[in-house]
PDB file of C-alpha atoms in Angstrom:
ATOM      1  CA  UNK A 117      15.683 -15.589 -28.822  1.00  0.00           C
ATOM      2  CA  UNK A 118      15.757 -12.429 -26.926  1.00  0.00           C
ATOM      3  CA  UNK A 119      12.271 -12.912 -26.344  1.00  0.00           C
ATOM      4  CA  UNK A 120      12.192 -16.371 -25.249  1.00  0.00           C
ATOM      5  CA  UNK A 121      15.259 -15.695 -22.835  1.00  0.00           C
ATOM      6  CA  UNK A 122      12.683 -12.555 -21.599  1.00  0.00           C
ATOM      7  CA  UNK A 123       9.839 -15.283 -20.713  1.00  0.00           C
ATOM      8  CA  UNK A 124      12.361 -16.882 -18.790  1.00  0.00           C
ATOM      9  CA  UNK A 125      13.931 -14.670 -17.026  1.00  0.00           C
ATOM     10  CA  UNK A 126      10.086 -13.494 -16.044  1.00  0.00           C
ATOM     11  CA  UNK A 127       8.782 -16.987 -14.723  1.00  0.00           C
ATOM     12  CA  UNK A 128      12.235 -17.118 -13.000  1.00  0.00           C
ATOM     13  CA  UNK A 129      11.768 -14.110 -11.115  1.00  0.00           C
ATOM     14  CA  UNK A 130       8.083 -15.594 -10.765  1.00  0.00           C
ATOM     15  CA  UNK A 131       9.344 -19.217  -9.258  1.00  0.00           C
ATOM     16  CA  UNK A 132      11.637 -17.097  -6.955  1.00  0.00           C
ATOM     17  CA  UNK A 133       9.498 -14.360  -5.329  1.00  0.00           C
ATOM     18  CA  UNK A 134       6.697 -17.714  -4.950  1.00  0.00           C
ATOM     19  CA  UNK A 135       9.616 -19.636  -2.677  1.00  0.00           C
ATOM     20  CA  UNK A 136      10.412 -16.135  -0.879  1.00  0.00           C
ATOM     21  CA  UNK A 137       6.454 -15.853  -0.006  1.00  0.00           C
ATOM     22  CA  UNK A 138       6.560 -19.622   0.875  1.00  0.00           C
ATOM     23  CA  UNK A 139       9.538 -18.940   3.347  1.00  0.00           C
ATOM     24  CA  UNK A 140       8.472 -15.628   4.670  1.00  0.00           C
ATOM     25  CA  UNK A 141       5.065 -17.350   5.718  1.00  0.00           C
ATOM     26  CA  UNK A 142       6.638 -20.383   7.184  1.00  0.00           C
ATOM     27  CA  UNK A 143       9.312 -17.905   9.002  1.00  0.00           C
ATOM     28  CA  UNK A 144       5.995 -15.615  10.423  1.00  0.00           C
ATOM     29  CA  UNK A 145       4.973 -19.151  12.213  1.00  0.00           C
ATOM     30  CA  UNK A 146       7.948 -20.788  13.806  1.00  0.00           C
ATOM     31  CA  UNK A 147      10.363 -19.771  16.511  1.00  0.00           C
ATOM     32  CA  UNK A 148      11.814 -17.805  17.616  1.00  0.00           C
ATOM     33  CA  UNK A 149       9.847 -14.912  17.029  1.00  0.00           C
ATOM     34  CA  UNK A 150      12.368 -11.438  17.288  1.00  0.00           C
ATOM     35  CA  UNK A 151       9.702  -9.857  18.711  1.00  0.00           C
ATOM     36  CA  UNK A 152      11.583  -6.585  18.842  1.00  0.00           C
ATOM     37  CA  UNK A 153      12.120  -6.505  15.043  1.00  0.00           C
ATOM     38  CA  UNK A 154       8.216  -6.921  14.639  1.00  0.00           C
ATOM     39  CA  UNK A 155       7.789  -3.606  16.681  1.00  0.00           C
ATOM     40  CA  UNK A 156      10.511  -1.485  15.248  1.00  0.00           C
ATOM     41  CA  UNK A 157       9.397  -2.562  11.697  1.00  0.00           C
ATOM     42  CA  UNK A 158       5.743  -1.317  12.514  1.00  0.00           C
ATOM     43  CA  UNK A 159       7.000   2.011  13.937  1.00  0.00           C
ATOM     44  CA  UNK A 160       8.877   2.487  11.466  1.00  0.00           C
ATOM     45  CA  UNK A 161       6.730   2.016   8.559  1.00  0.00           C
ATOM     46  CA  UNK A 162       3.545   2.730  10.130  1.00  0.00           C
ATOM     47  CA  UNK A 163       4.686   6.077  11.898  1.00  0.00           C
ATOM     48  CA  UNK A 164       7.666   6.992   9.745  1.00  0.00           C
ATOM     49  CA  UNK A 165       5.233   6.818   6.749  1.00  0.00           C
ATOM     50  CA  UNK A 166       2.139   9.188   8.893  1.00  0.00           C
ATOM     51  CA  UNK A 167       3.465  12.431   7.765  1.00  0.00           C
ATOM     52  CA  UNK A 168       3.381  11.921   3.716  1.00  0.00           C
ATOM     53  CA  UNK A 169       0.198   9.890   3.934  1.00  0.00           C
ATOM     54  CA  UNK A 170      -1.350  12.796   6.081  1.00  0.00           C
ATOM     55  CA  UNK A 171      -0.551  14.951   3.620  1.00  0.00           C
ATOM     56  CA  UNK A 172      -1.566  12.850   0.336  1.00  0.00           C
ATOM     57  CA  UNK A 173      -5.012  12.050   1.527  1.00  0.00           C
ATOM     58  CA  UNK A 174      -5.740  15.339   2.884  1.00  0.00           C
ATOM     59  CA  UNK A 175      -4.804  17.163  -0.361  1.00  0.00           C
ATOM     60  CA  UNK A 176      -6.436  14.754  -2.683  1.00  0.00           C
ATOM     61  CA  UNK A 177      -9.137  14.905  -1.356  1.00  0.00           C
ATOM     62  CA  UNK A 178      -9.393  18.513  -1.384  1.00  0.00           C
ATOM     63  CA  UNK A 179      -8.595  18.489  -5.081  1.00  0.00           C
ATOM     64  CA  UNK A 180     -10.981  15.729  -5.563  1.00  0.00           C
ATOM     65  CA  UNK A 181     -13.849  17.652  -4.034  1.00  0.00           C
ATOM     66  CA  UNK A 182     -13.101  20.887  -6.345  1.00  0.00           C
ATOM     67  CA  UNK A 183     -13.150  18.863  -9.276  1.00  0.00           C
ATOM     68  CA  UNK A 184     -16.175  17.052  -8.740  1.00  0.00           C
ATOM     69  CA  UNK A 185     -17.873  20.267  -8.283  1.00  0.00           C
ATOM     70  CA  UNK A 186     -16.998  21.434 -11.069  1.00  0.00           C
ATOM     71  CA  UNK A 187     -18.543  18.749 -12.728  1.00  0.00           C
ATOM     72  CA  UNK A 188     -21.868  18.696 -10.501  1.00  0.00           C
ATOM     73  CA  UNK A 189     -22.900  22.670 -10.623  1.00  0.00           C
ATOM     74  CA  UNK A 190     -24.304  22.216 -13.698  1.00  0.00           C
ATOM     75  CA  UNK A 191     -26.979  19.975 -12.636  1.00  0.00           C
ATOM     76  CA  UNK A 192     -27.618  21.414  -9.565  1.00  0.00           C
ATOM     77  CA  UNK A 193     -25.655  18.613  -7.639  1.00  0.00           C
ATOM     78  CA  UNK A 194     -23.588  20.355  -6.349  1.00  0.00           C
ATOM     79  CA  UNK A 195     -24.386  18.856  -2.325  1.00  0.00           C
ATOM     80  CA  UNK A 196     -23.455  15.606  -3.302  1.00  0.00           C
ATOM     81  CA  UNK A 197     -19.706  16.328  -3.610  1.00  0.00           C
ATOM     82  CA  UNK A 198     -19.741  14.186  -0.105  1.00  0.00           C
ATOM     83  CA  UNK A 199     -20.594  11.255  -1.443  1.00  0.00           C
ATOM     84  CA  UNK A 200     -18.473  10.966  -4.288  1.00  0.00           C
ATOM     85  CA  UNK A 201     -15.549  12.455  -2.060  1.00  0.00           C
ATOM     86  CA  UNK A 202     -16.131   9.183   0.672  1.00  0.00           C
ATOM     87  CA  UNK A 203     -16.134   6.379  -1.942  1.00  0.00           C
ATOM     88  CA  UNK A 204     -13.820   7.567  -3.819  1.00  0.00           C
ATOM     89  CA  UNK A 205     -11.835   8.011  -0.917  1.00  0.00           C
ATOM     90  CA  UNK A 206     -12.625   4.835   1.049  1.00  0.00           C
ATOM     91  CA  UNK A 207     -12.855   2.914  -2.653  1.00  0.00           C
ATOM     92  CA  UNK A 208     -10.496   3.858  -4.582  1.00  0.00           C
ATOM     93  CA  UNK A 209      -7.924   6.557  -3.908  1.00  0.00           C
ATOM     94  CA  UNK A 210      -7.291   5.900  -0.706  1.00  0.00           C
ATOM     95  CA  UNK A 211      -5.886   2.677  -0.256  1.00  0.00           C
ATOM     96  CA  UNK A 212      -3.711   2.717  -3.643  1.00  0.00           C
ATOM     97  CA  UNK A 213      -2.250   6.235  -3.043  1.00  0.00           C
ATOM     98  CA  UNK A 214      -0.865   5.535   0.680  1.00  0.00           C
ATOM     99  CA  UNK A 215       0.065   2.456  -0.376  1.00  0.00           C
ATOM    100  CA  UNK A 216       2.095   4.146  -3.547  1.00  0.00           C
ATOM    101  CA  UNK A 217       3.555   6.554  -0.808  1.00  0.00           C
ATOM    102  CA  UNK A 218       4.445   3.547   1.306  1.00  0.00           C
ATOM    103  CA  UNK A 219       5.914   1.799  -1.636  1.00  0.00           C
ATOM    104  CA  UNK A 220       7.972   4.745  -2.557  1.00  0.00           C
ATOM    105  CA  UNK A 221       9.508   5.647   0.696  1.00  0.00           C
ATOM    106  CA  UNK A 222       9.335   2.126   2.578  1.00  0.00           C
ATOM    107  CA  UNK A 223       9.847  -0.442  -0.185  1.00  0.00           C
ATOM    108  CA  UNK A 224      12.626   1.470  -1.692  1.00  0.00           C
ATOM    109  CA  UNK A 225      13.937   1.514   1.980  1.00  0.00           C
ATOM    110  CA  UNK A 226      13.727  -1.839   2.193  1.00  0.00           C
ATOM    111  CA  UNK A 227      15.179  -3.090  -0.773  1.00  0.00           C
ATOM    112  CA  UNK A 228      18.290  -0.299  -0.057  1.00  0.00           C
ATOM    113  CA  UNK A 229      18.720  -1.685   3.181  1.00  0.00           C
ATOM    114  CA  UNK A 230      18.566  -5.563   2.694  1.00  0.00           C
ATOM    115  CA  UNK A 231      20.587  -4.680  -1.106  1.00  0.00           C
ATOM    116  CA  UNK A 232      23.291  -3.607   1.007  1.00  0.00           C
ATOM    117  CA  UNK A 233      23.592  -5.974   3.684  1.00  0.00           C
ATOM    118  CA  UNK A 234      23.809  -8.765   0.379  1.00  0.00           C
ATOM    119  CA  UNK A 235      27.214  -6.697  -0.790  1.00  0.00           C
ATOM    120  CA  UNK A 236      28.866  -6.004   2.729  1.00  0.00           C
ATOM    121  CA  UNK A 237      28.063  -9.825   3.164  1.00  0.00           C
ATOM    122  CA  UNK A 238      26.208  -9.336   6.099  1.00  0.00           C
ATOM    123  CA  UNK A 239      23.035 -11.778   5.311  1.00  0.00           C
ATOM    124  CA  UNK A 240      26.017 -14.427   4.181  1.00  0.00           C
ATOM    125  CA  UNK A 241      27.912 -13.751   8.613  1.00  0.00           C
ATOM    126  CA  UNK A 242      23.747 -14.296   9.445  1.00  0.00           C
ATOM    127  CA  UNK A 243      23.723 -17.822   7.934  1.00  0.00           C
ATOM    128  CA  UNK A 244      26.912 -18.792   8.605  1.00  0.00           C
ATOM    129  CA  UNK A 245      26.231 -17.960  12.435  1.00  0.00           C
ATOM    130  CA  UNK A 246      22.373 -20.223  12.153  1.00  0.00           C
ATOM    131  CA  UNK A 247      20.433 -17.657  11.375  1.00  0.00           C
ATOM    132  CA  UNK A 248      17.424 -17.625   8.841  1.00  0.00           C
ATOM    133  CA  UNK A 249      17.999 -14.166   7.229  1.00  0.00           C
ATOM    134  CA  UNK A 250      14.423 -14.868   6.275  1.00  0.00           C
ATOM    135  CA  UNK A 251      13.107 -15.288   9.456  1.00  0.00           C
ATOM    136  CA  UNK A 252      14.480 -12.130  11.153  1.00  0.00           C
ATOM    137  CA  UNK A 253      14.686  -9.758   8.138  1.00  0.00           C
ATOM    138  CA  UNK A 254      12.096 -10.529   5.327  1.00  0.00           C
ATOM    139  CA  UNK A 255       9.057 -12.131   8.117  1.00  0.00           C
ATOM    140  CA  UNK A 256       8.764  -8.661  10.199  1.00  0.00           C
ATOM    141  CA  UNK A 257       9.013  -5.889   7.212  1.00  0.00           C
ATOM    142  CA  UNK A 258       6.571  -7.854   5.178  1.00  0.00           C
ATOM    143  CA  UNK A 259       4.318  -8.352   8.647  1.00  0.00           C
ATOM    144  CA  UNK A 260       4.305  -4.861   9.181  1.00  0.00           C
ATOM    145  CA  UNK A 261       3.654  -4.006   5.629  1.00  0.00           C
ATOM    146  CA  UNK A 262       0.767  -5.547   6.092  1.00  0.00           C
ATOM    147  CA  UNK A 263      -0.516  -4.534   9.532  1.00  0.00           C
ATOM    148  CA  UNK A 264       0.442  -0.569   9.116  1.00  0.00           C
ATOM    149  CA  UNK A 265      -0.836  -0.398   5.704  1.00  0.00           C
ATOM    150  CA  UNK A 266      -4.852  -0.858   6.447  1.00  0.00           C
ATOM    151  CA  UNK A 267      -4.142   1.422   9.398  1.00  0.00           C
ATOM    152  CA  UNK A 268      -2.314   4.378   7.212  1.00  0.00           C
ATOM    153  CA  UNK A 269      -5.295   4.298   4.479  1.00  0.00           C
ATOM    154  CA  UNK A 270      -7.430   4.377   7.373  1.00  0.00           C
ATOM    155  CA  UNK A 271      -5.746   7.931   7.793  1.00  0.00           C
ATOM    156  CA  UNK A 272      -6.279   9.058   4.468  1.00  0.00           C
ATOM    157  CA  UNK A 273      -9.134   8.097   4.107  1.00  0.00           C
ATOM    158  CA  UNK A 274     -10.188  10.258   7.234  1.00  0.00           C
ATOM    159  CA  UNK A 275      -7.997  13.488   6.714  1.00  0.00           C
ATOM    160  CA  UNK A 276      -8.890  13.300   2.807  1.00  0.00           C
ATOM    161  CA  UNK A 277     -12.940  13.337   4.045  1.00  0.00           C
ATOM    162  CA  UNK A 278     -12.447  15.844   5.781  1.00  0.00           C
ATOM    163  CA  UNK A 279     -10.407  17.773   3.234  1.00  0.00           C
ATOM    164  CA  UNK A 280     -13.195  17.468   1.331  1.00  0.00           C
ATOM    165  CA  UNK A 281     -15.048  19.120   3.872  1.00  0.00           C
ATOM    166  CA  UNK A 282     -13.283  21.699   4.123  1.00  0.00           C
ATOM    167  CA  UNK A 283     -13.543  22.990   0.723  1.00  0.00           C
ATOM    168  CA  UNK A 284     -17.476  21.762   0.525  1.00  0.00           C
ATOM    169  CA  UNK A 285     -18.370  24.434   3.585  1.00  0.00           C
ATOM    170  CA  UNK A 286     -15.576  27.062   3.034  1.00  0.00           C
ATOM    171  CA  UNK A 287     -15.609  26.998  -1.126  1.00  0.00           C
ATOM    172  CA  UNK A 288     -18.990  25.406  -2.511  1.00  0.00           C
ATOM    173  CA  UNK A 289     -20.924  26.782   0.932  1.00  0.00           C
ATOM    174  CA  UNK A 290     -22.354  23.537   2.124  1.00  0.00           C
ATOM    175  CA  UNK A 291     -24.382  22.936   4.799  1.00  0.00           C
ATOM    176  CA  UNK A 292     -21.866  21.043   7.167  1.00  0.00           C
ATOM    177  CA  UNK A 293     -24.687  19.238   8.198  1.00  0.00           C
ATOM    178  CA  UNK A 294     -25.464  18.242   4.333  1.00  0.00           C
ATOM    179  CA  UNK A 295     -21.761  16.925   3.658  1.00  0.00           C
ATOM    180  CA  UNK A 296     -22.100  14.391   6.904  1.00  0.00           C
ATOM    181  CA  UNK A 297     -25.073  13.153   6.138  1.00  0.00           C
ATOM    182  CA  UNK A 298     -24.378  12.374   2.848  1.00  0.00           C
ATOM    183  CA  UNK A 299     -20.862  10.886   4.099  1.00  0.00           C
ATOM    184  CA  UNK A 300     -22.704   8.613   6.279  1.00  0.00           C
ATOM    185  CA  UNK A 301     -25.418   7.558   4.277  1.00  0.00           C
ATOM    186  CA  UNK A 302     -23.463   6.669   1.058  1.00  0.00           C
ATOM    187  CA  UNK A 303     -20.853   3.882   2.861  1.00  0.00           C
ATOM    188  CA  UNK A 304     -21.951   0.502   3.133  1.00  0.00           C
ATOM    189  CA  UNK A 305     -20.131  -2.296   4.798  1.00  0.00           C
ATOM    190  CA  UNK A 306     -19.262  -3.799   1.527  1.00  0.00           C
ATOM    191  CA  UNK A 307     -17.077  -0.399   0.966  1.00  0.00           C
ATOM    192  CA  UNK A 308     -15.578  -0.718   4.233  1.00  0.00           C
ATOM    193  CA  UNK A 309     -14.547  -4.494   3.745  1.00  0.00           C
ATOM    194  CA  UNK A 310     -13.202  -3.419   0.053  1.00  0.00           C
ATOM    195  CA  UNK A 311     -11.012  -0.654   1.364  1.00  0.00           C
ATOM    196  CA  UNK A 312      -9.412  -2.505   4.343  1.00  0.00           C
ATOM    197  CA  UNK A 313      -8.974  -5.809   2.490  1.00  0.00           C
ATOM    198  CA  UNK A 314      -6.975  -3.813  -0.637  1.00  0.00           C
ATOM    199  CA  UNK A 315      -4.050  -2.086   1.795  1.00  0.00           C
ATOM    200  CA  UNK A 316      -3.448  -5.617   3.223  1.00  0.00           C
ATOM    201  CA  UNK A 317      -2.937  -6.892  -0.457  1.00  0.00           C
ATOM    202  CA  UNK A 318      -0.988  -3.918  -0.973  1.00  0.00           C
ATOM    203  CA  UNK A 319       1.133  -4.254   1.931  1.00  0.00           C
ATOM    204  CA  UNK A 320       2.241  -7.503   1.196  1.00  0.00           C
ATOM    205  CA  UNK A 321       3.404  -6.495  -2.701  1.00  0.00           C
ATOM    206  CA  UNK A 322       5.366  -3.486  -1.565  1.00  0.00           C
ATOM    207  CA  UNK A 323       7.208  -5.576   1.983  1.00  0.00           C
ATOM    208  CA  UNK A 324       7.651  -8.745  -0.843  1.00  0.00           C
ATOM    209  CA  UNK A 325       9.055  -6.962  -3.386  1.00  0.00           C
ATOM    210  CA  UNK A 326      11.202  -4.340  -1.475  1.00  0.00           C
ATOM    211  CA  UNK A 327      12.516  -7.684   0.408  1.00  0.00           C
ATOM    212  CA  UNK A 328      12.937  -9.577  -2.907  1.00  0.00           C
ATOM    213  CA  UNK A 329      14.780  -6.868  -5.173  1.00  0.00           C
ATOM    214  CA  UNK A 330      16.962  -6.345  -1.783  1.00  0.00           C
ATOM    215  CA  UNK A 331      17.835  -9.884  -1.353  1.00  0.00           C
ATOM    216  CA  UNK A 332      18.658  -9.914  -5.128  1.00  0.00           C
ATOM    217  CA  UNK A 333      20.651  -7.576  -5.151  1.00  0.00           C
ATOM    218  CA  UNK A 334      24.152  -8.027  -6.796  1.00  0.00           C
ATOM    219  CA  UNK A 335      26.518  -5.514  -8.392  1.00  0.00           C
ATOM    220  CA  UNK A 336      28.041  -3.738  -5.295  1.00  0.00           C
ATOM    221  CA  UNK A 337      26.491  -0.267  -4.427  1.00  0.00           C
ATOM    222  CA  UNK A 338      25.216   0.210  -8.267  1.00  0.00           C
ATOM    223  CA  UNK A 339      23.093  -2.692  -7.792  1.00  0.00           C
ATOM    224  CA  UNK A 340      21.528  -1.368  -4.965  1.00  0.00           C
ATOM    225  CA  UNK A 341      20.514   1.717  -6.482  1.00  0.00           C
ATOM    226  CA  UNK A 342      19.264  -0.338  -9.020  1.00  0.00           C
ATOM    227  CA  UNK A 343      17.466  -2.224  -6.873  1.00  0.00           C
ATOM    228  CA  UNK A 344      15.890   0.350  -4.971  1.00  0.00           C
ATOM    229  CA  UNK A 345      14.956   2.244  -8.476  1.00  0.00           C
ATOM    230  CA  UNK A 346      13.438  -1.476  -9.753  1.00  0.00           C
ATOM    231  CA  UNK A 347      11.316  -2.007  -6.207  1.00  0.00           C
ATOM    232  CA  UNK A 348       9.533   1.204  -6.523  1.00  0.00           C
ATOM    233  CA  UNK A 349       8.494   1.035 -10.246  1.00  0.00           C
ATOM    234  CA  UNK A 350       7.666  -2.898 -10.104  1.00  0.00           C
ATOM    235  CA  UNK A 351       5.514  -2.149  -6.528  1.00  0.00           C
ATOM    236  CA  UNK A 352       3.484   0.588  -7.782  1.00  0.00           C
ATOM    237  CA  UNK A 353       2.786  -1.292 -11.216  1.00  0.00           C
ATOM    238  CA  UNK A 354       1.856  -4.614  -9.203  1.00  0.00           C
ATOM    239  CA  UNK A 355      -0.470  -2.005  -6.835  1.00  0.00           C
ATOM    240  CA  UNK A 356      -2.356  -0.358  -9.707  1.00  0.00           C
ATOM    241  CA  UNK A 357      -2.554  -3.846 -11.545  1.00  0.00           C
ATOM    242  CA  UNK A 358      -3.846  -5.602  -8.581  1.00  0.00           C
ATOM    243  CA  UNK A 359      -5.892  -2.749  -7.727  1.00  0.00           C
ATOM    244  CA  UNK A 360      -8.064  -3.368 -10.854  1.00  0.00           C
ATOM    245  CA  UNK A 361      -8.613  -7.130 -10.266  1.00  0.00           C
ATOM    246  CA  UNK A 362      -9.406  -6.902  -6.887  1.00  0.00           C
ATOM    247  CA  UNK A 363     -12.126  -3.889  -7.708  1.00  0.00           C
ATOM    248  CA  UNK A 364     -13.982  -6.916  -9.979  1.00  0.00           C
ATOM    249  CA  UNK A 365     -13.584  -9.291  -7.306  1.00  0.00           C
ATOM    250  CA  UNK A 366     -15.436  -7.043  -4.566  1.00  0.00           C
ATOM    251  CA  UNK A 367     -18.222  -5.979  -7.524  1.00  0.00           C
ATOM    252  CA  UNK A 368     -18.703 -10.019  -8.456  1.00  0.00           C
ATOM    253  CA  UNK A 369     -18.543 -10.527  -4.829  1.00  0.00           C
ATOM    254  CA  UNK A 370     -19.991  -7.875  -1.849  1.00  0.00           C
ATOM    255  CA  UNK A 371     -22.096  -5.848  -4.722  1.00  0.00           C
TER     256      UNK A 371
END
C-alpha cells in the first residue's frame, strides 16, 4: 500500500507541475505583459547569480586543468590539457555546475519567496483582485531562468578556460600560444549548440520547480523551509538526470 500510495502521489506531482508548465507558457503569451517583472527577474537572477558562477567556473577549471595533467605527463601529453579543459568546460561542467549554483541560490529563492506569499495569503488577495498569480509571478522567474541561464554558463565557461590557462602557462609551462590553439581548434559548432541548448533546459527545471514547490507550499513557515530544502535537492537531481539524456541526444544527433 505504501508503495502504491508513493506512485500516486509521484504521477500527482507529475499531472500538476505538467498544468503549471501548460499555464506558465500560455501566461508568457497573453496580456498584459508586466514588463517590469520580466526585467527585475533577469537582473536578479542573471546578475545576482554572476559572482558565485564567476567563481565556480573559474576554480573548476583550474582544478580541472591540474588534474588532467596529472593524468597526461605520463605520455608526454601534457599540451593538450587545453583541449580537454574547453570541452569539458563548454560540454559538460559548465552548463550543469552554474546551473546547480543557480538552482541553489535562485530556485531555493524562489520557492522561499512564492512559499511565503501562499501562507500570508498573498497569491489568494492576487486572485481575488483578477489577477493570474501565474501570469505575473511564475511566467517572468521561469522566463528569466531561461534567458540568464545560457548567458551565466557562457561565463563559466569563459573564466573556467581561462583558469585553465592560467595554471597551463604559470604551473605546467605552456606555450600560451599552444593552449589557444588547441582551445580553438578542438570546439566545433556541434559543442557550441550542445552547451547553449542544456542551460536553457536547465533553466526551465530550476524556475519550474522553485515556482512549483513555492506555490505548493502549505504548513506555515515550516513548510516553506521545507519547500525551499525540497526545490534545491529535486532541481539539481532533475539537472544531473536530464543532463545525461540530453548528452545522448546531442551524440545520436550533432555527432
Amino acid at each position: 500500500m505504501n508503495a502504491l500510495r508513493l506512485i500516486k502521489e509521484i504521477l500527482l506531482h507529475i499531472q500538476e507541475f505538467s498544468f503549471l508548465t501548460r499555464r506558465t507558457a500560455a501566461g508568457l503569451l497573453r496580456r498584459p505583459r508586466y514588463g517590469q517583472e520580466y526585467i527585475f527577474q533577469m537582473d536578479e537572477i542573471g546578475i545576482g547569480s554572476l559572482f558565485i558562477v564567476l567563481l565556480t567556473g573559474l576554480f573548476t577549471g583550474m582544478v580541472l586543468a591540474l588534474q588532467t595533467s596529472l593524468q597526461l605527463e605520463p605520455f608526454g601529453a601534457t599540451n593538450y590539457v587545453g583541449r580537454i579543459v574547453t570541452l569539458s568546460m563548454v560540454k559538460e561542467l559548465g552548463p550543469v555546475l552554474a546551473a546547480l549554483m543557480v538552482a541553489g541560490r535562485v530556485g531555493s529563492g524562489i520557492a522561499s519567496e512564492l512559499g511565503s506569499m501562499v501562507v500570508s495569503e498573498q497569491i489568494d488577495a492576487m486572485q481575488a483582485e483578477g489577477t493570474d498569480p501565474v501570469k505575473k509571478l511564475v511566467a517572468p522567474r521561469v522566463a528569466a531562468c531561461i534567458l540568464m541561464l545560457p548567458l551565466l554558463t557562457i561565463v563559466a565557461d569563459t573564466v573556467g578556460i581561462l583558469g585553465g590557462y592560467v595554471i597551463a602557462v604559470s604551473q605546467l609551462k605552456i606555450w600560451p600560444s599552444m593552449y589557444w590553439s588547441n582551445v580553438w581548434t578542438v570546439l566545433e559548432y556541434p559543442d557550441l549548440i550542445s552547451g547553449t541548448v542544456k542551460p536553457m533546459v536547465f533553466g526551465y527545471l530550476v524556475g519550474m520547480v522553485g515556482c512549483y514547490m513555492g506555490l505548493s507550499t502549505t504548513g506555515g513557515t515550516v513548510g516553506v523551509g521545507l519547500a525551499t530544502t525540497r526545490t534545491v535537492v529535486a532541481a539539481s537531481i532533475l539537472i544531473l538526470i536530464s543532463n545525461f539524456f540530453l548528452t545522448k541526444l546531442f551524440y545520436a544527433v550533432l555527432e
